[in-house]
Amino acid sequence: MKKEFFLFKENNNKMIIVNENSNNHLLQRCQDHWAHTKDNNYLTNKNIFSKKTLLNIIDPPKYLFIHIPKTGGTSFKFNIIYNPKLKKKIALYHKITYPPSNSRLLNIFKEKRNMFTLVRDPTETVISAYFHFKHFAKMKNFAFFELLSNMQTKFLLGYDIFSDYKITTRDFDNLLKLIQDKKLIIGIQKSKSMNDIYNLLELPNDDVDNYILNKKKGIGYQEKDVSKSLREYIKKRNMYDYRLFEYVLNS
């Protein structure tokens, strides 16, 4: 088991070292998160006779976290789902494949659980996905950005972020109806909308941590690395994601 971890706090570049001699109170939580020990993965049957699977059949999670890639979900899991003060049992959906599956893997319109997710500024999400996934996608950036159009809305509708599924107006209207009926709660990091998720999970704000995981100092990209014209191209390709993001931000 890994014995040393590095965390950061929001808006703070000072590294927090976690090991047996420093910040020991966080070590078990870091190890559990690293090994995914508390992840109740949705739509996986790696071992149907495992203790975790059997417990989930007997007492299924009443909550479902739809973890859209590159929206801050990894840090959210550490701060909320792995928070020792959280008492709710949560299933996790985070299915990504490449080459992609073009079939629907999750139907949120038939789900009976309390669903919640995070969204992020669409342009920043797509750019972040490019720098994260480009090592195996092996395509030029314009082709990649075209493939990843409306990845957040697409993922919520149950399709792979790399699939070529074309979202319809009806799809989007049905998604908005789900949000309006509070059957799907959506948060945006560092906005008031996160309180809707905390309230859903009955986790007081004072108990919410703000650690940042996988912060890559000196690695990744800067704003100047992506031209203005490319950002405009991405924005045009992500109409539904922008409509969703702005709806949540202004609600």
Coordinates of N, CA, C and O in Angstrom, one line a residue, residues 120 123-129 131 218-226 231:
R120 N -18.6 21.9 -15.3 CA -17.5 22.8 -15.3 C -17.6 23.7 -16.6 O -18.2 23.2 -17.6
T123 N -15.3 25.0 -22.2 CA -14.1 25.1 -22.9 C -12.9 24.6 -22.0 O -12.1 23.8 -22.5
E124 N -12.9 24.9 -20.8 CA -11.8 24.5 -19.9 C -11.9 23.0 -19.7 O -10.9 22.3 -19.6
T125 N -13.1 22.4 -19.7 CA -13.2 21.0 -19.5 C -12.7 20.2 -20.7 O -11.9 19.2 -20.6
V126 N -13.0 20.7 -21.9 CA -12.5 20.0 -23.1 C -11.0 20.2 -23.3 O -10.3 19.2 -23.6
I127 N -10.5 21.4 -23.0 CA -9.0 21.5 -23.0 C -8.3 20.7 -22.0 O -7.3 20.0 -22.3
S128 N -8.8 20.6 -20.8 CA -8.2 19.7 -19.8 C -8.3 18.3 -20.2 O -7.3 17.5 -20.0
A129 N -9.4 17.9 -20.8 CA -9.5 16.5 -21.3 C -8.5 16.2 -22.4 O -7.9 15.1 -22.5
F131 N -5.5 17.5 -22.8 CA -4.1 17.3 -22.2 C -4.1 16.1 -21.4 O -3.0 15.5 -21.2
G218 N 3.6 23.1 -12.5 CA 4.5 23.2 -13.6 C 4.3 22.2 -14.7 O 5.0 22.2 -15.7
I219 N 3.1 21.5 -14.7 CA 2.8 20.5 -15.7 C 1.4 20.9 -16.2 O 0.6 21.4 -15.5
G220 N 1.1 20.5 -17.5 CA -0.2 20.8 -18.1 C -0.1 21.9 -19.1 O 0.7 21.9 -20.0
Y221 N -1.0 22.9 -18.9 CA -1.1 23.9 -19.9 C -1.4 25.3 -19.3 O -1.9 25.3 -18.1
Q222 N -1.1 26.3 -19.9 CA -1.5 27.7 -19.5 C -2.4 28.3 -20.5 O -2.5 27.7 -21.6
E223 N -3.0 29.3 -20.2 CA -4.0 29.9 -21.1 C -3.4 30.3 -22.4 O -4.1 30.1 -23.5
K224 N -2.2 30.8 -22.4 CA -1.5 31.1 -23.7 C -1.2 30.0 -24.6 O -1.0 30.1 -25.8
D225 N -1.3 28.7 -24.0 CA -1.0 27.6 -24.9 C -2.2 27.2 -25.8 O -2.0 26.4 -26.7
V226 N -3.4 27.8 -25.6 CA -4.5 27.5 -26.4 C -5.0 28.9 -27.0 O -5.4 29.8 -26.3
R231 N -10.2 28.4 -28.9 CA -11.2 28.5 -27.8 C -12.6 28.9 -28.4 O -13.6 28.3 -28.0

